């Protein structure tokens, strides 16, 4: 279909992505400019269906968005009551790290709530709709519309194409959504945000972004073993000292336990499997008892931005802004990004509400306002903590963290992230293969049965949304040097090596993809490109997730 | 010609719902809900007939909680002109549903009721047949092809022996098989327009219909998962296993 024949729609502000940042931006805009036409699109089949998070919510930004959040029925049912941090020495022993408020302000969770971020987003969406925001789940922003070097909106992709990209019997052409300003709130490693960062060279003055992958399981456990408000984190075993990561485990809601594992994507051993580590850590006595008599009801995975302050790109460009995890506002020592994502969406809304009146092309005040906000101060104060783990290893970094935190980050140095995570893998033959225990299907599982619980829907004959830019590189680099790390790091078993003994070839089971974006980040030569599949495709994470 | 299309809100067919821990039913809280895929086929067929100028008006109707509005909006985004929502929090059996639809048919006077042959949640496959009986209309069930003229419908029915072709006089109730067509994607402008189309809401309690419950759900269990297979290397190994492990020969 030719460009000009595409249908067009115009709005004042277009928001791409219905996570906490996009929804908060929408709400704030309507509060400030009630008559503005605001459209929000979300690639998931419904709001919340692609959200994977812990999630412990620090309600700071929420209180600023709605001072009466409580009476509006925000789903914050479980206040944090008790927390523990454990260092796992080996597969049996652990020590509990004391949480000292004045020393480790980032680790204290009093006043926070354990929530399902998906449910929280569904609630935010209902508030936004009540204010008149037009929300369209099931539509993915597939490309940018840039004219005269200004972002004019996005394209939503065609629907009903067959495998070869030809219109099928229920073909529906995509269309242009145009707006005076477009807010990109795609979350970590957004596919359009990635294009914007490169097109406008937004990282000119910042470090590369670094990432982690989080794999999550939702469990339902017997009520007599459920302690709503209990949260624990672990680090140490099963990872070695040079690999960053750990588990979380939160009791919340009605007999629910949110469990998961975060692994820094700067890991070096190509044999490592984030999924395997997630399964293995559950076997530790400090975790195992929490799953007794329970059943696993949902599974998902998502990358998160770990780079922090040093990796924040320039935030605005002609015609739009980056907000939330798309810009990288996650506070890694806290493992929290929802409050900062919400705040950045709100600040962007304030800058855009101003700009709407002044006909400014680039909403430049967003950057300034962010720099004056508590987000900047918060991220600045913890800037050295995550990089210290890469620099010193986990044990020494823990000591460093204690000192740095006591000083609230007021040290005269800043540790930098020099290179992207994709450059960090060692060759396979120089690394120690990792052997993971066989799943017992009660506590530990394989990837196939896990992905089943993500309720994935990718219409079978649609064009493949994961592409190798150069097919030949897979054999010479991914296979010959690293022995196909993607077949291990992908939490959904999308990448499979067939015919390994004779003529190894990569098979891409793209219909299994849970949209975590890890392959787009970790592929050694960035040869894998993740694009949005047909709108509404992907996981359908249920309520509680 | 006017067509009435009943649509049911069900757990989305991509979701694997879990049985409640007390086996009293299926957990639907927080799950994605969608239009019953069989009904989606019915809506699509009605819209195609409208595009061919055979049908002039499509009215969608749904029965259930207020959220069924979403299902009606989907039907209208696909092409239905307006909707009727009968609100009720009761768990209704096919007979009750058919009685309600009978009332709506009497009020709306359509020439054709086009509906899914079954719902993907309870799979009862009864409402269309009961409705045709109550109305005394012709019925064509499990339809995989439909040719419609102003007074007659030729339907192809999917049956065990193959395809049965029937001519029905109108008015009629026709229930659709998934093979009938491939439903369209609602486009964004059509979803937008559908938000402005009218939904008439009627409370079931205002309708003077007896909805006695005749069925009792005893318990719901998860289907037993099949045991894992193993691949053997030789016939000898198979014989050995059959003799010593399975002890069948
Ligand atoms: C495993 C894990 C645990 C976490 N734990 C916590 C915690 O305990 N507390 C906390 O505060 N934070 C936590 N976070 C961080 C928090 O979840 C994120 O910071 C937050 O969700 C970021 O919000 P966002 O709106 O920027 O992006 P997201 O929440 O990622 O939302 C982005 C949305 O945009 C959609 N989208 C993306 N691209 C497109 C496109 N092209 N077109 C249409 N739609 C698109 C996505 O489907 C998604 O719905 C955790 C994150 C992870 C991964
Ligand atoms: S294919 Fe890539 S984005 Fe999809 S689940 Fe696997 S690693 Fe994640």
CSV table of C-alpha atoms in Angstrom, one decimal, chain A residues 7 9 11 45-46 134-136 139 159-160 169-170 172 175 295 297 452 455 457 459 534 540 542-543, chain B residues 14-16 18-21 27 30-33 182-189 191-192 195 222 228:
chain,number,residue,atom,x,y,z
A,7,UNK,CA,-5.8,6.5,6.3
A,9,UNK,CA,-5.9,10.4,12.1
A,11,UNK,CA,-4.5,14.2,17.6
A,45,UNK,CA,-4.5,-7.0,23.4
A,46,UNK,CA,-5.5,-5.1,26.5
A,134,UNK,CA,-8.8,7.6,23.9
A,135,UNK,CA,-7.1,4.3,24.6
A,136,UNK,CA,-6.6,1.7,21.9
A,139,UNK,CA,-2.4,-1.5,18.1
A,159,UNK,CA,-3.0,-6.5,10.1
A,160,UNK,CA,-3.8,-9.8,8.4
A,169,UNK,CA,-8.3,-12.7,3.5
A,170,UNK,CA,-8.9,-10.5,6.5
A,172,UNK,CA,-6.7,-4.5,7.3
A,175,UNK,CA,-2.7,3.8,9.2
A,295,UNK,CA,0.7,-24.0,42.1
A,297,UNK,CA,-0.4,-19.8,37.6
A,452,UNK,CA,2.2,-22.1,28.1
A,455,UNK,CA,-1.2,-17.3,27.3
A,457,UNK,CA,-1.3,-15.4,20.9
A,459,UNK,CA,-1.4,-15.5,14.7
A,534,UNK,CA,0.7,-7.6,14.5
A,540,UNK,CA,-1.8,-12.2,27.7
A,542,UNK,CA,-3.6,-12.3,33.5
A,543,UNK,CA,-4.7,-10.2,36.4
B,14,UNK,CA,-5.9,-17.9,24.1
B,15,UNK,CA,-6.1,-17.9,27.8
B,16,UNK,CA,-5.7,-21.2,29.7
B,18,UNK,CA,-7.4,-22.5,35.9
B,19,UNK,CA,-9.8,-24.5,37.9
B,20,UNK,CA,-10.7,-22.8,41.2
B,21,UNK,CA,-8.8,-24.4,44.1
B,27,UNK,CA,-11.2,-18.9,37.8
B,30,UNK,CA,-8.7,-10.8,36.0
B,31,UNK,CA,-8.7,-12.8,32.8
B,32,UNK,CA,-8.9,-11.3,29.3
B,33,UNK,CA,-12.5,-11.6,28.0
B,182,UNK,CA,-12.4,-15.5,8.8
B,183,UNK,CA,-13.5,-12.6,10.9
B,184,UNK,CA,-12.0,-9.2,10.2
B,185,UNK,CA,-9.8,-7.1,12.5
B,186,UNK,CA,-11.7,-4.1,13.7
B,187,UNK,CA,-9.8,-1.0,12.4
B,188,UNK,CA,-9.0,1.8,14.7
B,189,UNK,CA,-11.4,4.4,13.1
B,191,UNK,CA,-13.5,1.1,17.0
B,192,UNK,CA,-13.6,4.8,17.5
B,195,UNK,CA,-17.8,4.0,20.8
B,222,UNK,CA,-8.6,-30.1,35.2
B,228,UNK,CA,5.1,-38.1,28.6
